[in-house]
Amino acid sequence: MDIKALVSRMTLEEKAGLCSGADFWHTKAVERLGIPATMVSDGPHGLRKQDVEGDHLGINDSIKAVCFPAASATAASFDRSLLTRMGEAIGDSCQHEKLSVVLGPAVNIKRSPLCGRNFEYFSEDPYLTGQLAAAFIHGVQSRNVGTSIKHFAANSQEHRRMSSSSDVDERTLREIYLPAFETAVKQEQPWTVMCSYNRLNGVYASENPWLLTEVLRDEWGFEGYVVSDWGAVSDRVAGVAAGLDLEMPASGGVNDRKIVEAVRSGRLDEALVDRAAERILSIVFRYAENAKPDTPWDKEAQHLLAAEIAADCMVLLKNEDKLLPLGREDKVAFIGEFAEKPRFQGGGSSHINCFRTTSALEAAEALNIVYAQGYSVAGDNASEAQIAEAVAAARAAKAAVVFAGLPDVYESEGYDRTHMRLPDCQNRLIEAVAEANPNTVVVLHNGSPVEMPWIGKVKAVLEAYLGGQAVGLATVRVLFGEVSPSGCLPETFPLKLSDNPSYLFYGGEGDTAEYREGVFVGYRYYDRKEANVLFPFGHGLSYTDFTFSGLRLSADSITDQESLTATVTVTNTGERAGKAVVQLYVGDDESTVFRPVRELKGFEKVFLQPGEAKEVSFTLDKRAFAYWNTQIHDWHVESGVFTVEIGHSSRDIALCAKVHVSSTVELPRHYTPDSIFGDILADARATEALKPLLDTMRALFAPAPEDGTTEAAKEAISDEMTLAMLKYMPLRGILSFGGDENAPQLLEQILKDLNTL
Ligand code: BGC
């Protein structure tokens, strides 16, 4: 299809019309030119295809579909191949349902535990987020169906999400909030990118040329179309100029007319409208030419896949006395309404109409289970009778499993949480059950961290996150040892909300949300601060044991143009088969900028039989060592020694090795009379040129004895001290501290020499 030729045959009105939806979910058809309408659908973890009445908040019913685990859960898998398989399955169902694009993945950073939409986001870490999002996109798009990576960018709160400005400094944006998008775009070319509702540093994402064109297209090479989040358009004409191609849903023609008027009055170049139309059409036809509506959609098989994925996402947070796995013959009490009606997905646009759900109670039908409701989700309470029944059930059983978590209303798209607590009734229930039975396990269903005031009283905690419609099946498989848990926390669980680095500023004042903690998000903050946490980033236990050994680097020293290979052996030293997650972190030993102690730069998941060992290799390139330098507006490695660590979590580092990395980039410099001696002396190239001025200053600060100073006084002011004092002295000090009449010329000459080196 010659898209340019096609666009050249369109009228201005047709082109402008194409730049907004026909309705909630369709792009516009232009029948006279054979342009078909295409349908898009939420996303991200299954289809929410609304056939009849559209809305974007999940109010009206959608077709029966399969709900896979939400990103909060899948992130815990630390498993790229798992995300790819899930993407393939969703891609197949899109083909079956004639959907051109599934609206996801959602890759906003979990800045605070409070964000209502955290359940839909992956992690507090940009590397983990980017890797898993890319793997998911790879899977979906392998089926010739598009994705829409969202919400671009810095949309880490729901509070005032359609008007608030996320004010984020350049380095923080580049290091924390943009890399997941960058990785996905560079590696996988998502067919579309969805811009967010919020403003970024004062400018709506939907009309931000820096974001949508300079960064996304010019720097990263994005080729698809940019679609607005539903209703994210404020000034449509500014949006077209900035690089927003498709407005969704539709503006009833109002904005299309504005585009036409702007072109006619000379305020908008028609070439920009052509550009948007071309981008939209290239995706429309990419789908249309590859549509395979006869692709089967085997929901039963996908239900089982959803269970398999969910099991590999569960994080065993605590397992005292190896209480888990439970014996299949044991009498076990399942307590809590979530055992019967699990919470497995979040509210809002990602809400799926499941064709089936399997609860833990159902999945454990053949086992020796007694059930007590414990609390009622709808009433958010637990009566004395419910608690008494739960205690009695716990007493009569070998072990008690309390199914706890956040009710739907606690976390959802559209608003944020106000605290990090579980419902009080659930906390009370857990305490009562733990008192009645020392073998108490808590299973958690939540999209984001919760406080655990009872943590010292229960023996085991299994974090299931929001595990999709087959979560019950997965939970029972893990509880009873059919699967050894292998998930790791993709975020830190702080002890309490106020420990979180964004706590003082989260949500912002009015429409200004300043991201003042900068790059110190999640473990980047807790580790630098040496703060106690409930569970650290990367933490997750197994039913077997893994040891890491023999870490070796391919070189002791490299330049920032070379890559480094780190190799480590992982051995299953326990008695069961299981999957190990090997995490690799990098830290700069000495840096002139504030940097986290360590940052995740690699991870691999490996399956090992008991006694089996495997080698795992990681390749580290410049980005693994670099920070974003705001002087050159680019990634930069500061020459020096870096530590490469292999760990079980950010707080459980098993091995480390050192490498020297030298920069091949000289930072631009310009010295002025206000530059200080210390900075110039740190610049190896400049020492020689500085010498005449330095000698003069030394003489002024530590005069020779023949000038009247005694030997004793000279010793008292050693050369070392003089230099230390001069370190923070500006060069112009020579004028203030006794330089002779030639001092101004000397200063001028030296600056000239320094700046022409
Ligand atoms: C959400 C998007 C979603 C869109 C369409 C918006 O409210 O922010 O994530 O894809 O609606 O339902």
mmCIF file with all atom_site columns, C-alpha atoms in Angstrom, residues 42 44 103-109 117 120-121 148-158 161 177-178 181 193-198 205 211 227-230 232 349 413:
data_model
loop_
_atom_site.group_PDB
_atom_site.id
_atom_site.type_symbol
_atom_site.label_atom_id
_atom_site.label_alt_id
_atom_site.label_comp_id
_atom_site.label_asym_id
_atom_site.label_entity_id
_atom_site.label_seq_id
_atom_site.pdbx_PDB_ins_code
_atom_site.Cartn_x
_atom_site.Cartn_y
_atom_site.Cartn_z
_atom_site.occupancy
_atom_site.B_iso_or_equiv
_atom_site.pdbx_formal_charge
_atom_site.auth_seq_id
_atom_site.auth_comp_id
_atom_site.auth_asym_id
_atom_site.auth_atom_id
_atom_site.pdbx_PDB_model_num
ATOM 1  C CA . ASP A 1 42  ? -8.075  -2.359 26.450 1.00 0.00 ? 42  ASP A CA 1
ATOM 2  C CA . PRO A 1 44  ? -3.348  -4.573 29.011 1.00 0.00 ? 44  PRO A CA 1
ATOM 3  C CA . LEU A 1 103 ? -4.047  -0.785 24.723 1.00 0.00 ? 103 LEU A CA 1
ATOM 4  C CA . GLY A 1 104 ? -1.022  -1.684 26.798 1.00 0.00 ? 104 GLY A CA 1
ATOM 5  C CA . PRO A 1 105 ? 1.437   -2.352 28.330 1.00 0.00 ? 105 PRO A CA 1
ATOM 6  C CA . ALA A 1 106 ? 1.210   0.311  31.036 1.00 0.00 ? 106 ALA A CA 1
ATOM 7  C CA . VAL A 1 107 ? 4.719   1.158  32.158 1.00 0.00 ? 107 VAL A CA 1
ATOM 8  C CA . ASN A 1 108 ? 4.475   4.072  34.557 1.00 0.00 ? 108 ASN A CA 1
ATOM 9  C CA . ILE A 1 109 ? 6.846   3.878  37.467 1.00 0.00 ? 109 ILE A CA 1
ATOM 10 C CA . ARG A 1 117 ? -3.224  2.299  39.303 1.00 0.00 ? 117 ARG A CA 1
ATOM 11 C CA . GLU A 1 120 ? -1.526  -2.125 36.380 1.00 0.00 ? 120 GLU A CA 1
ATOM 12 C CA . TYR A 1 121 ? 2.098   -0.965 36.481 1.00 0.00 ? 121 TYR A CA 1
ATOM 13 C CA . SER A 1 148 ? -0.043  0.899  22.747 1.00 0.00 ? 148 SER A CA 1
ATOM 14 C CA . ILE A 1 149 ? 2.593   1.471  25.373 1.00 0.00 ? 149 ILE A CA 1
ATOM 15 C CA . LYS A 1 150 ? 1.191   3.892  27.923 1.00 0.00 ? 150 LYS A CA 1
ATOM 16 C CA . HIS A 1 151 ? 0.906   6.395  29.598 1.00 0.00 ? 151 HIS A CA 1
ATOM 17 C CA . PHE A 1 152 ? 3.604   8.590  28.066 1.00 0.00 ? 152 PHE A CA 1
ATOM 18 C CA . ALA A 1 153 ? 4.876   10.041 30.398 1.00 0.00 ? 153 ALA A CA 1
ATOM 19 C CA . ALA A 1 154 ? 5.398   10.600 34.131 1.00 0.00 ? 154 ALA A CA 1
ATOM 20 C CA . ASN A 1 155 ? 1.813   9.619  34.990 1.00 0.00 ? 155 ASN A CA 1
ATOM 21 C CA . SER A 1 156 ? 2.562   8.103  38.387 1.00 0.00 ? 156 SER A CA 1
ATOM 22 C CA . GLN A 1 157 ? -0.522  9.301  40.209 1.00 0.00 ? 157 GLN A CA 1
ATOM 23 C CA . GLU A 1 158 ? -4.253  9.216  39.617 1.00 0.00 ? 158 GLU A CA 1
ATOM 24 C CA . ARG A 1 161 ? -4.550  13.015 36.595 1.00 0.00 ? 161 ARG A CA 1
ATOM 25 C CA . TYR A 1 177 ? 10.442  7.812  34.034 1.00 0.00 ? 177 TYR A CA 1
ATOM 26 C CA . LEU A 1 178 ? 11.430  7.487  30.360 1.00 0.00 ? 178 LEU A CA 1
ATOM 27 C CA . PHE A 1 181 ? 9.353   3.620  26.934 1.00 0.00 ? 181 PHE A CA 1
ATOM 28 C CA . VAL A 1 193 ? 2.269   5.023  21.925 1.00 0.00 ? 193 VAL A CA 1
ATOM 29 C CA . MET A 1 194 ? -0.468  6.457  24.162 1.00 0.00 ? 194 MET A CA 1
ATOM 30 C CA . CYS A 1 195 ? 0.291   9.863  25.611 1.00 0.00 ? 195 CYS A CA 1
ATOM 31 C CA . SER A 1 196 ? -0.828  10.473 29.168 1.00 0.00 ? 196 SER A CA 1
ATOM 32 C CA . TYR A 1 197 ? -3.449  12.807 30.603 1.00 0.00 ? 197 TYR A CA 1
ATOM 33 C CA . ASN A 1 198 ? -1.093  14.883 32.734 1.00 0.00 ? 198 ASN A CA 1
ATOM 34 C CA . ALA A 1 205 ? 1.687   15.377 27.200 1.00 0.00 ? 205 ALA A CA 1
ATOM 35 C CA . LEU A 1 211 ? 8.142   14.501 24.362 1.00 0.00 ? 211 LEU A CA 1
ATOM 36 C CA . VAL A 1 227 ? -2.782  8.187  20.305 1.00 0.00 ? 227 VAL A CA 1
ATOM 37 C CA . SER A 1 228 ? -4.150  10.338 23.091 1.00 0.00 ? 228 SER A CA 1
ATOM 38 C CA . ASP A 1 229 ? -5.333  8.755  26.286 1.00 0.00 ? 229 ASP A CA 1
ATOM 39 C CA . TRP A 1 230 ? -9.116  8.821  26.184 1.00 0.00 ? 230 TRP A CA 1
ATOM 40 C CA . ALA A 1 232 ? -6.438  13.725 27.034 1.00 0.00 ? 232 ALA A CA 1
ATOM 41 C CA . SER A 1 349 ? -10.362 0.554  31.971 1.00 0.00 ? 349 SER A CA 1
ATOM 42 C CA . GLU A 1 413 ? -7.915  3.618  38.250 1.00 0.00 ? 413 GLU A CA 1
#
